[in-house]
Amino acid sequence: MAEQLLDSVRDIAEGQIDFEGQRLADQLSTLSLSICGAISFIVGCLLQDIKLAVYICLSGTVLAFVGIIPPWPFFNRHPVKWLPAGTGLQ
């Protein structure tokens, strides 16, 4: 029981994502950081408050990191099937 729990925690901590997951993470990071940058720019210009603009941009960056940096399971939907060891060309 404890070993199964430890194995599941170890799988989560290893950070396995596939190539499609890497592409998705790149697109999500670009989109979310662009949106928070545009919103902070617009709010900063309209209210003439650079401090608020910086806070909006930093909070958007933190939210993007929380959503993208951990290896969420949807980043590993298409795992790569590797050949077993020792079955290569000889």
PDB file of C-alpha atoms in Angstrom, residues 21 37 89:
ATOM      1  CA  GLY A  21       2.542  18.003 -24.190  1.00  0.00           C
ATOM      2  CA  GLY A  37       0.829  41.427 -20.662  1.00  0.00           C
ATOM      3  CA  LEU A  89      20.128  -3.108 -34.906  1.00  0.00           C
TER       4      LEU A  89
END
